[in-house]
Amino acid sequence: MKAGALMELQENLKTLNLSAMARNMEGFVRQARETGIGYDEFIFNLTVSELQARSESRLNRRIREAKFPLIKPLETFDLAAVPELDLRLFRELTGESYIKEHRNVIFLGKSGAGKTHMATALGLEACKNNFRTRFVTCYGLVNELIEARQERTLQRLIQRYVRYDLLILDELGYVPFSREGSELLFQVLAERHEKGSVMITTNLGFADWTQIFGDQVMTGALLDRLTHRAHIINCPWDSYRLKQSLKEKRKHAGKEK
Ligand code: ADP
Ligand code: MG
């Protein structure tokens, strides 16, 4: 093929939104000549490269849209450090079924136990499974909702939060909400009920949730919805970093003897 025609072919592929094929074409042509593969295999390889590039960019988009504060994949979570963790359940949550069935997940434990890390890791797995995922702190979400109400865009924002397949609400319990804040958060969770999964991390036992939401009746209604079809993951162990530094100290003390 002449250089001009080759360029036109490349343009055609781009017009057809086959940008990876356009990008890879020349290399694949060269390779096909060298190896002598047939036309069918050649076009097959090109389509595979296009599909791979698309699924990669889709994953990147999912991760970008999820707005994780830090990218902490599953592989970076040390399971040996948390022998009390229900591994069977944790593994199940790396899959699709709980999101497809709109089940919720609540991580309950002390500060530093690794709740945010686990929620992020599971959120990344959800992105890999092509679920629309969003990570936000409770405090951040409440502020967004209050602002949206002031700007009269509340309904639109709530609808956006309802559409995510998995909504991760980090750090429930550190900051109590105003009455308005509680009501707005309640509204989001009520609207999502049985439409999508919610994953919450909290340091508070359920009995103490009224302190955060203020109103006892509303807290009851909220807990009723959230805990219905929910996996509760207890993380009663001490802070990971604390355990690590104690281990270090013990190691040094051992050396000094
Ligand atoms: P929490 O949200 O429960 O307060 P984090 O998830 O923020 O705790 O964990 C505190 C720090 O310890 C983070 O830097 C986190 O990556 C790390 N960490 C906690 N548990 C583990 C673990 N099992 N393996 C590796 N790092 C961990
Ligand atoms: Mg945390």
mmCIF file of N, CA, C and O in Angstrom, residues 109-181:
data_model
loop_
_atom_site.group_PDB
_atom_site.id
_atom_site.type_symbol
_atom_site.label_atom_id
_atom_site.label_comp_id
_atom_site.label_asym_id
_atom_site.label_seq_id
_atom_site.Cartn_x
_atom_site.Cartn_y
_atom_site.Cartn_z
ATOM 1 N N GLY A 109 -14.913 -0.416 63.106
ATOM 2 C CA GLY A 109 -13.673 -0.644 63.842
ATOM 3 C C GLY A 109 -12.971 0.640 64.231
ATOM 4 O O GLY A 109 -13.362 1.732 63.811
ATOM 5 N N LYS A 110 -11.901 0.443 65.010
ATOM 6 C CA LYS A 110 -11.176 1.602 65.536
ATOM 7 C C LYS A 110 -10.430 2.334 64.432
ATOM 8 O O LYS A 110 -10.201 1.794 63.350
ATOM 9 N N SER A 111 -9.999 3.531 64.765
ATOM 10 C CA SER A 111 -9.197 4.320 63.843
ATOM 11 C C SER A 111 -7.870 3.596 63.577
ATOM 12 O O SER A 111 -7.264 3.062 64.500
ATOM 13 N N GLY A 112 -7.478 3.550 62.314
ATOM 14 C CA GLY A 112 -6.200 2.920 61.952
ATOM 15 C C GLY A 112 -6.293 1.433 61.658
ATOM 16 O O GLY A 112 -5.305 0.799 61.327
ATOM 17 N N ALA A 113 -7.514 0.877 61.779
ATOM 18 C CA ALA A 113 -7.679 -0.571 61.583
ATOM 19 C C ALA A 113 -7.529 -0.981 60.119
ATOM 20 O O ALA A 113 -7.372 -2.163 59.822
ATOM 21 N N GLY A 114 -7.608 -0.008 59.217
ATOM 22 C CA GLY A 114 -7.478 -0.327 57.790
ATOM 23 C C GLY A 114 -8.811 -0.295 57.058
ATOM 24 O O GLY A 114 -8.925 -0.802 55.932
ATOM 25 N N LYS A 115 -9.813 0.325 57.649
ATOM 26 C CA LYS A 115 -11.154 0.360 57.033
ATOM 27 C C LYS A 115 -11.146 1.111 55.700
ATOM 28 O O LYS A 115 -11.692 0.637 54.704
ATOM 29 N N THR A 116 -10.513 2.288 55.707
ATOM 30 C CA THR A 116 -10.464 3.085 54.472
ATOM 31 C C THR A 116 -9.668 2.336 53.396
ATOM 32 O O THR A 116 -10.053 2.324 52.229
ATOM 33 N N HIS A 117 -8.582 1.708 53.830
ATOM 34 C CA HIS A 117 -7.753 0.942 52.896
ATOM 35 C C HIS A 117 -8.571 -0.188 52.257
ATOM 36 O O HIS A 117 -8.578 -0.356 51.031
ATOM 37 N N MET A 118 -9.303 -0.928 53.088
ATOM 38 C CA MET A 118 -10.098 -2.046 52.555
ATOM 39 C C MET A 118 -11.217 -1.539 51.637
ATOM 40 O O MET A 118 -11.467 -2.123 50.575
ATOM 41 N N ALA A 119 -11.867 -0.448 52.056
ATOM 42 C CA ALA A 119 -12.962 0.087 51.240
ATOM 43 C C ALA A 119 -12.430 0.569 49.888
ATOM 44 O O ALA A 119 -13.061 0.364 48.844
ATOM 45 N N THR A 120 -11.238 1.187 49.906
ATOM 46 C CA THR A 120 -10.627 1.642 48.652
ATOM 47 C C THR A 120 -10.285 0.450 47.765
ATOM 48 O O THR A 120 -10.573 0.447 46.559
ATOM 49 N N ALA A 121 -9.676 -0.572 48.385
ATOM 50 C CA ALA A 121 -9.279 -1.755 47.612
ATOM 51 C C ALA A 121 -10.505 -2.422 46.989
ATOM 52 O O ALA A 121 -10.488 -2.796 45.811
ATOM 53 N N LEU A 122 -11.582 -2.533 47.755
ATOM 54 C CA LEU A 122 -12.796 -3.159 47.208
ATOM 55 C C LEU A 122 -13.443 -2.251 46.158
ATOM 56 O O LEU A 122 -14.008 -2.733 45.173
ATOM 57 N N GLY A 123 -13.326 -0.947 46.359
ATOM 58 C CA GLY A 123 -13.838 0.010 45.362
ATOM 59 C C GLY A 123 -13.100 -0.140 44.040
ATOM 60 O O GLY A 123 -13.708 -0.102 42.965
ATOM 61 N N LEU A 124 -11.780 -0.328 44.119
ATOM 62 C CA LEU A 124 -10.996 -0.526 42.893
ATOM 63 C C LEU A 124 -11.410 -1.819 42.190
ATOM 64 O O LEU A 124 -11.473 -1.870 40.955
ATOM 65 N N GLU A 125 -11.690 -2.849 42.975
ATOM 66 C CA GLU A 125 -12.161 -4.105 42.370
ATOM 67 C C GLU A 125 -13.506 -3.873 41.673
ATOM 68 O O GLU A 125 -13.762 -4.413 40.595
ATOM 69 N N ALA A 126 -14.365 -3.067 42.302
ATOM 70 C CA ALA A 126 -15.666 -2.754 41.680
ATOM 71 C C ALA A 126 -15.462 -2.029 40.349
ATOM 72 O O ALA A 126 -16.151 -2.298 39.370
ATOM 73 N N CYS A 127 -14.484 -1.119 40.313
ATOM 74 C CA CYS A 127 -14.167 -0.417 39.055
ATOM 75 C C CYS A 127 -13.715 -1.423 37.999
ATOM 76 O O CYS A 127 -14.107 -1.340 36.836
ATOM 77 N N LYS A 128 -12.890 -2.394 38.424
ATOM 78 C CA LYS A 128 -12.422 -3.416 37.475
ATOM 79 C C LYS A 128 -13.603 -4.218 36.954
ATOM 80 O O LYS A 128 -13.595 -4.678 35.815
ATOM 81 N N ASN A 129 -14.609 -4.401 37.804
ATOM 82 C CA ASN A 129 -15.800 -5.127 37.369
ATOM 83 C C ASN A 129 -16.779 -4.209 36.619
ATOM 84 O O ASN A 129 -17.937 -4.570 36.418
ATOM 85 N N ASN A 130 -16.286 -3.017 36.304
ATOM 86 C CA ASN A 130 -17.038 -2.042 35.506
ATOM 87 C C ASN A 130 -18.281 -1.483 36.198
ATOM 88 O O ASN A 130 -19.267 -1.168 35.542
ATOM 89 N N PHE A 131 -18.230 -1.376 37.519
ATOM 90 C CA PHE A 131 -19.337 -0.724 38.228
ATOM 91 C C PHE A 131 -19.023 0.756 38.417
ATOM 92 O O PHE A 131 -17.882 1.124 38.707
ATOM 93 N N ARG A 132 -20.050 1.590 38.283
ATOM 94 C CA ARG A 132 -19.870 3.019 38.569
ATOM 95 C C ARG A 132 -19.718 3.164 40.074
ATOM 96 O O ARG A 132 -20.612 2.810 40.837
ATOM 97 N N THR A 133 -18.572 3.655 40.477
ATOM 98 C CA THR A 133 -18.205 3.679 41.889
ATOM 99 C C THR A 133 -17.898 5.110 42.296
ATOM 100 O O THR A 133 -17.381 5.889 41.502
ATOM 101 N N ARG A 134 -18.230 5.457 43.541
ATOM 102 C CA ARG A 134 -17.865 6.782 44.042
ATOM 103 C C ARG A 134 -17.452 6.687 45.497
ATOM 104 O O ARG A 134 -18.143 6.070 46.296
ATOM 105 N N PHE A 135 -16.293 7.246 45.793
ATOM 106 C CA PHE A 135 -15.779 7.291 47.157
ATOM 107 C C PHE A 135 -15.912 8.724 47.650
ATOM 108 O O PHE A 135 -15.492 9.664 46.981
ATOM 109 N N VAL A 136 -16.499 8.885 48.835
ATOM 110 C CA VAL A 136 -16.609 10.234 49.392
ATOM 111 C C VAL A 136 -16.673 10.109 50.916
ATOM 112 O O VAL A 136 -17.170 9.106 51.442
ATOM 113 N N THR A 137 -16.122 11.080 51.623
ATOM 114 C CA THR A 137 -16.286 11.030 53.084
ATOM 115 C C THR A 137 -17.705 11.505 53.409
ATOM 116 O O THR A 137 -18.303 12.273 52.654
ATOM 117 N N CYS A 138 -18.226 11.036 54.525
ATOM 118 C CA CYS A 138 -19.575 11.453 54.936
ATOM 119 C C CYS A 138 -19.631 12.971 55.046
ATOM 120 O O CYS A 138 -20.570 13.619 54.577
ATOM 121 N N TYR A 139 -18.581 13.495 55.653
ATOM 122 C CA TYR A 139 -18.498 14.938 55.859
ATOM 123 C C TYR A 139 -18.509 15.672 54.503
ATOM 124 O O TYR A 139 -19.235 16.653 54.311
ATOM 125 N N GLY A 140 -17.728 15.166 53.557
ATOM 126 C CA GLY A 140 -17.653 15.765 52.227
ATOM 127 C C GLY A 140 -18.999 15.710 51.520
ATOM 128 O O GLY A 140 -19.424 16.689 50.897
ATOM 129 N N LEU A 141 -19.668 14.579 51.633
ATOM 130 C CA LEU A 141 -20.963 14.433 50.954
ATOM 131 C C LEU A 141 -21.989 15.388 51.552
ATOM 132 O O LEU A 141 -22.716 16.074 50.822
ATOM 133 N N VAL A 142 -22.016 15.467 52.878
ATOM 134 C CA VAL A 142 -22.986 16.355 53.521
ATOM 135 C C VAL A 142 -22.750 17.802 53.095
ATOM 136 O O VAL A 142 -23.691 18.540 52.774
ATOM 137 N N ASN A 143 -21.483 18.205 53.055
ATOM 138 C CA ASN A 143 -21.186 19.573 52.607
ATOM 139 C C ASN A 143 -21.625 19.810 51.176
ATOM 140 O O ASN A 143 -22.183 20.860 50.848
ATOM 141 N N GLU A 144 -21.379 18.824 50.328
ATOM 142 C CA GLU A 144 -21.799 18.949 48.919
ATOM 143 C C GLU A 144 -23.309 19.118 48.830
ATOM 144 O O GLU A 144 -23.814 19.929 48.052
ATOM 145 N N LEU A 145 -24.030 18.338 49.646
ATOM 146 C CA LEU A 145 -25.493 18.372 49.606
ATOM 147 C C LEU A 145 -26.021 19.724 50.097
ATOM 148 O O LEU A 145 -26.934 20.306 49.491
ATOM 149 N N ILE A 146 -25.411 20.224 51.176
ATOM 150 C CA ILE A 146 -25.867 21.515 51.710
ATOM 151 C C ILE A 146 -25.630 22.618 50.685
ATOM 152 O O ILE A 146 -26.493 23.455 50.436
ATOM 153 N N GLU A 147 -24.446 22.568 50.062
ATOM 154 C CA GLU A 147 -24.137 23.572 49.037
ATOM 155 C C GLU A 147 -25.112 23.491 47.872
ATOM 156 O O GLU A 147 -25.588 24.504 47.367
ATOM 157 N N ALA A 148 -25.404 22.249 47.448
ATOM 158 C CA ALA A 148 -26.301 22.066 46.300
ATOM 159 C C ALA A 148 -27.694 22.598 46.623
ATOM 160 O O ALA A 148 -28.360 23.180 45.771
ATOM 161 N N ARG A 149 -28.123 22.428 47.896
ATOM 162 C CA ARG A 149 -29.447 22.941 48.242
ATOM 163 C C ARG A 149 -29.454 24.468 48.124
ATOM 164 O O ARG A 149 -30.395 25.051 47.581
ATOM 165 N N GLN A 150 -28.357 25.082 48.604
ATOM 166 C CA GLN A 150 -28.280 26.551 48.510
ATOM 167 C C GLN A 150 -28.308 27.003 47.058
ATOM 168 O O GLN A 150 -28.867 28.037 46.732
ATOM 169 N N GLU A 151 -27.690 26.192 46.198
ATOM 170 C CA GLU A 151 -27.632 26.584 44.781
ATOM 171 C C GLU A 151 -28.790 26.023 43.977
ATOM 172 O O GLU A 151 -28.782 26.085 42.749
ATOM 173 N N ARG A 152 -29.731 25.443 44.661
ATOM 174 C CA ARG A 152 -30.943 24.861 44.041
ATOM 175 C C ARG A 152 -30.618 23.774 43.016
ATOM 176 O O ARG A 152 -31.254 23.659 41.973
ATOM 177 N N THR A 153 -29.569 23.005 43.303
ATOM 178 C CA THR A 153 -29.235 21.895 42.401
ATOM 179 C C THR A 153 -29.284 20.575 43.165
ATOM 180 O O THR A 153 -28.685 19.579 42.760
ATOM 181 N N LEU A 154 -30.001 20.581 44.295
ATOM 182 C CA LEU A 154 -30.018 19.415 45.175
ATOM 183 C C LEU A 154 -30.559 18.163 44.485
ATOM 184 O O LEU A 154 -29.954 17.092 44.572
ATOM 185 N N GLN A 155 -31.670 18.283 43.800
ATOM 186 C CA GLN A 155 -32.281 17.093 43.189
ATOM 187 C C GLN A 155 -31.336 16.438 42.184
ATOM 188 O O GLN A 155 -31.215 15.230 42.127
ATOM 189 N N ARG A 156 -30.661 17.298 41.420
ATOM 190 C CA ARG A 156 -29.732 16.771 40.421
ATOM 191 C C ARG A 156 -28.582 16.019 41.102
ATOM 192 O O ARG A 156 -28.184 14.940 40.674
ATOM 193 N N LEU A 157 -28.075 16.614 42.187
ATOM 194 C CA LEU A 157 -26.966 15.977 42.903
ATOM 195 C C LEU A 157 -27.414 14.643 43.509
ATOM 196 O O LEU A 157 -26.713 13.637 43.420
ATOM 197 N N ILE A 158 -28.589 14.638 44.105
ATOM 198 C CA ILE A 158 -29.096 13.397 44.706
ATOM 199 C C ILE A 158 -29.249 12.329 43.625
ATOM 200 O O ILE A 158 -28.837 11.187 43.811
ATOM 201 N N GLN A 159 -29.772 12.705 42.488
ATOM 202 C CA GLN A 159 -29.934 11.734 41.405
ATOM 203 C C GLN A 159 -28.582 11.168 40.969
ATOM 204 O O GLN A 159 -28.463 9.991 40.655
ATOM 205 N N ARG A 160 -27.570 12.039 40.969
ATOM 206 C CA ARG A 160 -26.227 11.561 40.598
ATOM 207 C C ARG A 160 -25.756 10.519 41.608
ATOM 208 O O ARG A 160 -25.225 9.470 41.243
ATOM 209 N N TYR A 161 -25.963 10.806 42.880
ATOM 210 C CA TYR A 161 -25.527 9.864 43.917
ATOM 211 C C TYR A 161 -26.364 8.586 43.941
ATOM 212 O O TYR A 161 -25.918 7.567 44.437
ATOM 213 N N VAL A 162 -27.554 8.657 43.408
ATOM 214 C CA VAL A 162 -28.392 7.457 43.351
ATOM 215 C C VAL A 162 -27.925 6.535 42.219
ATOM 216 O O VAL A 162 -28.037 5.323 42.305
ATOM 217 N N ARG A 163 -27.337 7.136 41.186
ATOM 218 C CA ARG A 163 -26.983 6.338 40.006
ATOM 219 C C ARG A 163 -25.729 5.474 40.161
ATOM 220 O O ARG A 163 -25.534 4.534 39.409
ATOM 221 N N TYR A 164 -24.867 5.807 41.134
ATOM 222 C CA TYR A 164 -23.667 4.981 41.289
ATOM 223 C C TYR A 164 -24.061 3.557 41.670
ATOM 224 O O TYR A 164 -24.984 3.351 42.443
ATOM 225 N N ASP A 165 -23.326 2.583 41.131
ATOM 226 C CA ASP A 165 -23.590 1.195 41.524
ATOM 227 C C ASP A 165 -23.097 0.950 42.948
ATOM 228 O O ASP A 165 -23.708 0.204 43.695
ATOM 229 N N LEU A 166 -21.975 1.586 43.274
ATOM 230 C CA LEU A 166 -21.413 1.432 44.624
ATOM 231 C C LEU A 166 -21.039 2.811 45.162
ATOM 232 O O LEU A 166 -20.231 3.520 44.559
ATOM 233 N N LEU A 167 -21.638 3.177 46.273
ATOM 234 C CA LEU A 167 -21.298 4.440 46.935
ATOM 235 C C LEU A 167 -20.549 4.116 48.219
ATOM 236 O O LEU A 167 -21.078 3.429 49.096
ATOM 237 N N ILE A 168 -19.297 4.583 48.307
ATOM 238 C CA ILE A 168 -18.492 4.338 49.506
ATOM 239 C C ILE A 168 -18.513 5.595 50.366
ATOM 240 O O ILE A 168 -18.070 6.666 49.933
ATOM 241 N N LEU A 169 -19.047 5.472 51.560
ATOM 242 C CA LEU A 169 -19.113 6.606 52.482
ATOM 243 C C LEU A 169 -18.105 6.371 53.598
ATOM 244 O O LEU A 169 -18.291 5.508 54.446
ATOM 245 N N ASP A 170 -17.028 7.147 53.553
ATOM 246 C CA ASP A 170 -15.944 6.924 54.502
ATOM 247 C C ASP A 170 -16.143 7.792 55.747
ATOM 248 O O ASP A 170 -16.657 8.909 55.671
ATOM 249 N N GLU A 171 -15.731 7.247 56.882
ATOM 250 C CA GLU A 171 -15.652 8.009 58.133
ATOM 251 C C GLU A 171 -16.972 8.522 58.653
ATOM 252 O O GLU A 171 -17.142 9.720 58.878
ATOM 253 N N LEU A 172 -17.887 7.618 58.862
ATOM 254 C CA LEU A 172 -19.100 8.026 59.557
ATOM 255 C C LEU A 172 -18.783 8.022 61.046
ATOM 256 O O LEU A 172 -18.270 7.038 61.569
ATOM 257 N N GLY A 173 -19.047 9.138 61.689
ATOM 258 C CA GLY A 173 -18.877 9.135 63.145
ATOM 259 C C GLY A 173 -17.849 10.097 63.686
ATOM 260 O O GLY A 173 -17.839 10.385 64.865
ATOM 261 N N TYR A 174 -16.948 10.576 62.829
ATOM 262 C CA TYR A 174 -15.938 11.494 63.360
ATOM 263 C C TYR A 174 -16.515 12.888 63.586
ATOM 264 O O TYR A 174 -16.165 13.559 64.534
ATOM 265 N N VAL A 175 -17.385 13.300 62.680
ATOM 266 C CA VAL A 175 -17.964 14.643 62.808
ATOM 267 C C VAL A 175 -19.491 14.524 62.844
ATOM 268 O O VAL A 175 -20.085 13.966 61.925
ATOM 269 N N PRO A 176 -20.125 15.018 63.893
ATOM 270 C CA PRO A 176 -21.590 14.979 63.917
ATOM 271 C C PRO A 176 -22.161 15.960 62.890
ATOM 272 O O PRO A 176 -21.526 16.953 62.539
ATOM 273 N N PHE A 177 -23.344 15.644 62.370
ATOM 274 C CA PHE A 177 -23.944 16.504 61.353
ATOM 275 C C PHE A 177 -24.915 17.492 61.990
ATOM 276 O O PHE A 177 -25.478 17.222 63.043
ATOM 277 N N SER A 178 -25.136 18.581 61.280
ATOM 278 C CA SER A 178 -26.242 19.469 61.654
ATOM 279 C C SER A 178 -27.531 18.733 61.311
ATOM 280 O O SER A 178 -27.515 17.729 60.598
ATOM 281 N N ARG A 179 -28.637 19.243 61.790
ATOM 282 C CA ARG A 179 -29.914 18.610 61.499
ATOM 283 C C ARG A 179 -30.138 18.544 59.977
ATOM 284 O O ARG A 179 -30.535 17.518 59.437
ATOM 285 N N GLU A 180 -29.818 19.663 59.322
ATOM 286 C CA GLU A 180 -29.985 19.714 57.859
ATOM 287 C C GLU A 180 -29.100 18.648 57.194
ATOM 288 O O GLU A 180 -29.553 17.915 56.309
ATOM 289 N N GLY A 181 -27.855 18.555 57.660
ATOM 290 C CA GLY A 181 -26.913 17.580 57.100
ATOM 291 C C GLY A 181 -27.424 16.162 57.247
ATOM 292 O O GLY A 181 -27.383 15.369 56.298
#
